[in-house]
Tab-separated table of C-alpha atoms in Angstrom:
chain	number	residue	atom	x	y	z
L	29	MET	CA	-54.311	-8.881	52.313
L	30	SER	CA	-51.451	-10.563	54.327
L	31	ASN	CA	-52.837	-13.239	57.049
L	32	PRO	CA	-50.186	-12.894	59.769
L	33	GLU	CA	-51.354	-15.857	61.216
L	34	ARG	CA	-49.970	-17.428	57.227
L	35	SER	CA	-46.773	-15.532	58.326
L	36	GLU	CA	-45.646	-16.830	61.223
L	37	GLU	CA	-46.743	-20.588	59.988
L	38	THR	CA	-44.302	-20.074	57.398
L	39	LYS	CA	-41.782	-18.540	59.641
L	40	LEU	CA	-41.813	-22.129	61.734
L	41	GLY	CA	-41.759	-23.888	59.499
L	42	ASP	CA	-38.816	-22.275	57.912
L	43	GLY	CA	-36.369	-22.444	61.854
L	44	ARG	CA	-37.590	-25.722	61.381
L	45	ASN	CA	-36.731	-26.617	57.690
L	46	ARG	CA	-33.087	-25.213	58.431
L	47	SER	CA	-32.136	-27.022	61.560
L	48	PHE	CA	-33.638	-30.305	59.746
L	49	ILE	CA	-31.028	-28.909	56.932
L	50	TYR	CA	-28.123	-28.052	58.989
L	51	PHE	CA	-27.899	-31.380	61.710
L	52	PHE	CA	-28.155	-33.788	57.980
L	53	ALA	CA	-25.635	-31.954	57.239
L	54	ASP	CA	-23.393	-32.418	59.757
L	55	ASN	CA	-24.541	-36.507	59.954
L	56	LYS	CA	-23.651	-36.426	56.126
L	57	SER	CA	-20.629	-35.420	57.042
L	58	ILE	CA	-19.661	-37.707	60.476
L	59	ILE	CA	-20.898	-40.465	57.750
L	60	TYR	CA	-18.960	-39.957	55.524
L	61	LYS	CA	-16.056	-39.783	57.389
L	62	LEU	CA	-16.656	-43.145	58.905
L	63	LEU	CA	-17.150	-44.836	55.608
L	64	LYS	CA	-13.946	-43.355	54.702
L	65	HIS	CA	-12.410	-44.766	57.594
L	66	ILE	CA	-13.932	-48.285	56.353
L	67	TYR	CA	-13.501	-47.610	52.970
L	68	ARG	CA	-10.185	-46.834	53.266
């Protein structure tokens, strides 16, 4: 009873979330470095 459309949708959403998390983590580390530099 699996719906192929739903499965594709979930896969797409999962990929988007994962890339967003990686992107955010990268930005966070950059911002963290900047803040450390400013508030040293």
